[in-house]
């Protein structure tokens, strides 16, 4: 009876030569015949992400200013000047800081007489203030319209009203 011998253990260079990576890559769809497919997928992803990036950049920094990719509601357009990006001065530059404070400083903050920043105007109070302003405007329009009607009626009756 012939005795079986154990195989010699492959180590180093002989192990690397025996390892067939192409066989394993072929099983998971990354063989040589799939290279063209993955190249096309890579190109498609690159083009897609490039287009999305350009659209995002254009939307953020539109040279037209009045037209971006997302429509804005009327209220946002009216208040757009409040949300402009501010250029803050360097903290050590006293002259620029004084000029920044003279312009109004940061939006939503008021600087008191002692130079303390008061941030009591939170978004809810600001929204209420805007609604109150709108209400006052509508009331003023209605008042003027009623006044004009009364003046017209009095002038029809012959009274001299200015």
mmCIF file of C-alpha atoms in Angstrom:
data_model
loop_
_atom_site.group_PDB
_atom_site.id
_atom_site.type_symbol
_atom_site.label_atom_id
_atom_site.label_comp_id
_atom_site.label_asym_id
_atom_site.label_seq_id
_atom_site.Cartn_x
_atom_site.Cartn_y
_atom_site.Cartn_z
ATOM 1 C CA UNK A 1 0.000 0.000 0.000
ATOM 2 C CA UNK A 2 1.308 3.387 -1.026
ATOM 3 C CA UNK A 3 1.547 5.940 1.636
ATOM 4 C CA UNK A 4 0.049 9.456 0.930
ATOM 5 C CA UNK A 5 2.383 12.331 1.480
ATOM 6 C CA UNK A 6 1.291 15.662 2.823
ATOM 7 C CA UNK A 7 1.546 18.505 0.353
ATOM 8 C CA UNK A 8 4.310 20.965 0.838
ATOM 9 C CA UNK A 9 3.007 24.133 2.444
ATOM 10 C CA UNK A 10 3.036 27.032 0.002
ATOM 11 C CA UNK A 11 4.613 30.122 1.450
ATOM 12 C CA UNK A 12 5.967 33.356 0.080
ATOM 13 C CA UNK A 13 6.222 33.644 -3.684
ATOM 14 C CA UNK A 14 4.773 30.224 -4.416
ATOM 15 C CA UNK A 15 1.630 31.136 -2.433
ATOM 16 C CA UNK A 16 1.199 34.391 -4.307
ATOM 17 C CA UNK A 17 1.603 32.632 -7.671
ATOM 18 C CA UNK A 18 -1.003 30.020 -6.770
ATOM 19 C CA UNK A 19 -3.581 32.617 -5.735
ATOM 20 C CA UNK A 20 -5.858 33.217 -8.722
ATOM 21 C CA UNK A 21 -7.423 36.616 -8.062
ATOM 22 C CA UNK A 22 -9.037 36.784 -11.486
ATOM 23 C CA UNK A 23 -11.211 33.776 -10.639
ATOM 24 C CA UNK A 24 -12.565 35.441 -7.488
ATOM 25 C CA UNK A 25 -13.068 38.813 -9.193
ATOM 26 C CA UNK A 26 -14.949 37.106 -12.020
ATOM 27 C CA UNK A 27 -17.351 35.551 -9.502
ATOM 28 C CA UNK A 28 -18.331 38.957 -8.081
ATOM 29 C CA UNK A 29 -18.628 40.693 -11.452
ATOM 30 C CA UNK A 30 -15.251 42.400 -11.625
ATOM 31 C CA UNK A 31 -13.501 40.236 -14.211
ATOM 32 C CA UNK A 32 -11.678 41.453 -17.321
ATOM 33 C CA UNK A 33 -14.823 41.185 -19.430
ATOM 34 C CA UNK A 34 -16.629 43.544 -16.981
ATOM 35 C CA UNK A 35 -14.043 46.339 -17.151
ATOM 36 C CA UNK A 36 -15.841 48.194 -19.964
ATOM 37 C CA UNK A 37 -19.135 48.094 -18.040
ATOM 38 C CA UNK A 38 -17.599 49.524 -14.868
ATOM 39 C CA UNK A 39 -15.781 52.174 -16.889
ATOM 40 C CA UNK A 40 -19.133 53.308 -18.325
ATOM 41 C CA UNK A 41 -20.724 53.280 -14.859
ATOM 42 C CA UNK A 42 -17.867 55.416 -13.543
ATOM 43 C CA UNK A 43 -18.250 57.924 -16.367
ATOM 44 C CA UNK A 44 -22.011 58.117 -15.782
ATOM 45 C CA UNK A 45 -21.543 58.731 -12.058
ATOM 46 C CA UNK A 46 -18.900 61.361 -12.696
ATOM 47 C CA UNK A 47 -21.132 63.216 -15.174
ATOM 48 C CA UNK A 48 -24.163 62.984 -12.886
ATOM 49 C CA UNK A 49 -22.338 64.308 -9.843
ATOM 50 C CA UNK A 50 -20.771 67.053 -11.946
ATOM 51 C CA UNK A 51 -24.192 68.186 -13.181
ATOM 52 C CA UNK A 52 -25.627 68.116 -9.658
ATOM 53 C CA UNK A 53 -22.660 70.101 -8.375
ATOM 54 C CA UNK A 54 -22.986 72.734 -11.084
ATOM 55 C CA UNK A 55 -26.740 73.041 -10.465
ATOM 56 C CA UNK A 56 -26.155 73.400 -6.723
ATOM 57 C CA UNK A 57 -23.424 75.990 -7.221
ATOM 58 C CA UNK A 58 -25.556 77.929 -9.709
ATOM 59 C CA UNK A 59 -28.484 77.863 -7.306
ATOM 60 C CA UNK A 60 -26.348 79.246 -4.486
ATOM 61 C CA UNK A 61 -24.499 81.906 -6.502
ATOM 62 C CA UNK A 62 -26.804 82.717 -9.373
ATOM 63 C CA UNK A 63 -25.455 85.604 -11.472
ATOM 64 C CA UNK A 64 -29.030 86.482 -12.410
ATOM 65 C CA UNK A 65 -30.014 87.066 -8.798
ATOM 66 C CA UNK A 66 -33.717 87.046 -9.561
ATOM 67 C CA UNK A 67 -33.830 83.515 -10.979
ATOM 68 C CA UNK A 68 -32.634 80.437 -9.200
ATOM 69 C CA UNK A 69 -33.654 76.815 -9.600
ATOM 70 C CA UNK A 70 -36.078 76.918 -6.671
ATOM 71 C CA UNK A 71 -39.069 79.272 -6.703
ATOM 72 C CA UNK A 72 -39.353 81.672 -3.786
ATOM 73 C CA UNK A 73 -42.627 82.598 -2.099
ATOM 74 C CA UNK A 74 -43.710 86.235 -2.051
ATOM 75 C CA UNK A 75 -42.898 86.716 1.643
ATOM 76 C CA UNK A 76 -39.353 85.456 1.138
ATOM 77 C CA UNK A 77 -38.816 87.778 -1.818
ATOM 78 C CA UNK A 78 -40.019 90.763 0.211
ATOM 79 C CA UNK A 79 -37.678 89.886 3.077
ATOM 80 C CA UNK A 80 -34.710 88.847 0.929
ATOM 81 C CA UNK A 81 -32.684 91.878 1.985
ATOM 82 C CA UNK A 82 -32.743 90.611 5.569
ATOM 83 C CA UNK A 83 -31.066 87.343 4.625
ATOM 84 C CA UNK A 84 -28.216 88.623 2.484
ATOM 85 C CA UNK A 85 -24.860 87.215 3.395
ATOM 86 C CA UNK A 86 -23.003 89.667 5.568
ATOM 87 C CA UNK A 87 -19.316 90.282 5.373
ATOM 88 C CA UNK A 88 -18.219 90.386 8.990
ATOM 89 C CA UNK A 89 -15.199 92.506 9.869
ATOM 90 C CA UNK A 90 -12.048 91.069 11.322
ATOM 91 C CA UNK A 91 -12.353 91.290 15.135
ATOM 92 C CA UNK A 92 -9.140 93.294 15.590
ATOM 93 C CA UNK A 93 -10.047 95.970 13.026
ATOM 94 C CA UNK A 94 -11.672 98.717 15.127
ATOM 95 C CA UNK A 95 -12.558 100.990 12.201
ATOM 96 C CA UNK A 96 -14.286 98.212 10.247
ATOM 97 C CA UNK A 97 -16.064 97.041 13.407
ATOM 98 C CA UNK A 98 -17.384 100.565 14.106
ATOM 99 C CA UNK A 99 -18.579 100.838 10.506
ATOM 100 C CA UNK A 100 -20.258 97.413 10.760
ATOM 101 C CA UNK A 101 -22.071 98.422 13.952
ATOM 102 C CA UNK A 102 -23.083 101.762 12.414
ATOM 103 C CA UNK A 103 -24.683 99.923 9.487
ATOM 104 C CA UNK A 104 -26.792 97.921 11.908
ATOM 105 C CA UNK A 105 -24.563 95.046 12.880
ATOM 106 C CA UNK A 106 -25.982 91.583 12.651
ATOM 107 C CA UNK A 107 -29.595 91.244 11.603
ATOM 108 C CA UNK A 108 -31.886 90.374 14.482
ATOM 109 C CA UNK A 109 -29.717 91.987 17.113
ATOM 110 C CA UNK A 110 -29.920 95.450 18.514
ATOM 111 C CA UNK A 111 -27.048 97.150 20.228
ATOM 112 C CA UNK A 112 -28.121 98.983 23.343
ATOM 113 C CA UNK A 113 -26.792 102.311 24.599
ATOM 114 C CA UNK A 114 -24.037 100.619 26.615
ATOM 115 C CA UNK A 115 -22.842 98.589 23.637
ATOM 116 C CA UNK A 116 -24.435 95.351 24.868
ATOM 117 C CA UNK A 117 -25.962 93.182 22.188
ATOM 118 C CA UNK A 118 -29.619 92.501 22.941
ATOM 119 C CA UNK A 119 -31.052 89.484 21.180
ATOM 120 C CA UNK A 120 -34.616 89.689 22.445
ATOM 121 C CA UNK A 121 -36.034 89.529 18.919
ATOM 122 C CA UNK A 122 -36.456 85.831 18.345
ATOM 123 C CA UNK A 123 -38.139 84.440 15.239
ATOM 124 C CA UNK A 124 -41.586 84.189 16.837
ATOM 125 C CA UNK A 125 -41.577 87.845 17.941
ATOM 126 C CA UNK A 126 -40.267 88.885 14.546
ATOM 127 C CA UNK A 127 -43.023 86.928 12.777
ATOM 128 C CA UNK A 128 -45.635 88.539 15.050
ATOM 129 C CA UNK A 129 -44.175 91.945 14.324
ATOM 130 C CA UNK A 130 -44.407 91.316 10.579
ATOM 131 C CA UNK A 131 -48.031 90.210 10.931
ATOM 132 C CA UNK A 132 -48.820 93.318 12.980
ATOM 133 C CA UNK A 133 -47.208 95.531 10.323
ATOM 134 C CA UNK A 134 -49.250 93.816 7.616
ATOM 135 C CA UNK A 135 -52.427 94.237 9.669
ATOM 136 C CA UNK A 136 -51.680 97.933 10.208
ATOM 137 C CA UNK A 137 -51.120 98.388 6.498
ATOM 138 C CA UNK A 138 -54.433 96.745 5.620
ATOM 139 C CA UNK A 139 -56.245 98.824 8.261
ATOM 140 C CA UNK A 140 -54.695 102.011 6.862
ATOM 141 C CA UNK A 141 -55.796 101.100 3.310
ATOM 142 C CA UNK A 142 -59.340 100.417 4.508
ATOM 143 C CA UNK A 143 -59.432 103.682 6.461
ATOM 144 C CA UNK A 144 -58.257 105.704 3.467
ATOM 145 C CA UNK A 145 -60.802 104.015 1.200
ATOM 146 C CA UNK A 146 -63.655 104.736 3.653
ATOM 147 C CA UNK A 147 -62.485 108.349 4.070
ATOM 148 C CA UNK A 148 -62.402 108.872 0.317
ATOM 149 C CA UNK A 149 -65.936 107.456 -0.023
ATOM 150 C CA UNK A 150 -67.253 109.809 2.668
ATOM 151 C CA UNK A 151 -65.512 112.795 1.045
ATOM 152 C CA UNK A 152 -66.984 111.846 -2.353
ATOM 153 C CA UNK A 153 -70.507 111.596 -0.875
ATOM 154 C CA UNK A 154 -70.175 114.971 0.882
ATOM 155 C CA UNK A 155 -68.909 116.602 -2.320
ATOM 156 C CA UNK A 156 -71.904 115.163 -4.235
ATOM 157 C CA UNK A 157 -74.240 116.787 -1.680
ATOM 158 C CA UNK A 158 -72.505 120.106 -2.190
ATOM 159 C CA UNK A 159 -70.217 120.421 0.779
ATOM 160 C CA UNK A 160 -66.725 121.801 0.193
ATOM 161 C CA UNK A 161 -64.373 119.218 1.702
ATOM 162 C CA UNK A 162 -60.657 118.948 1.045
#
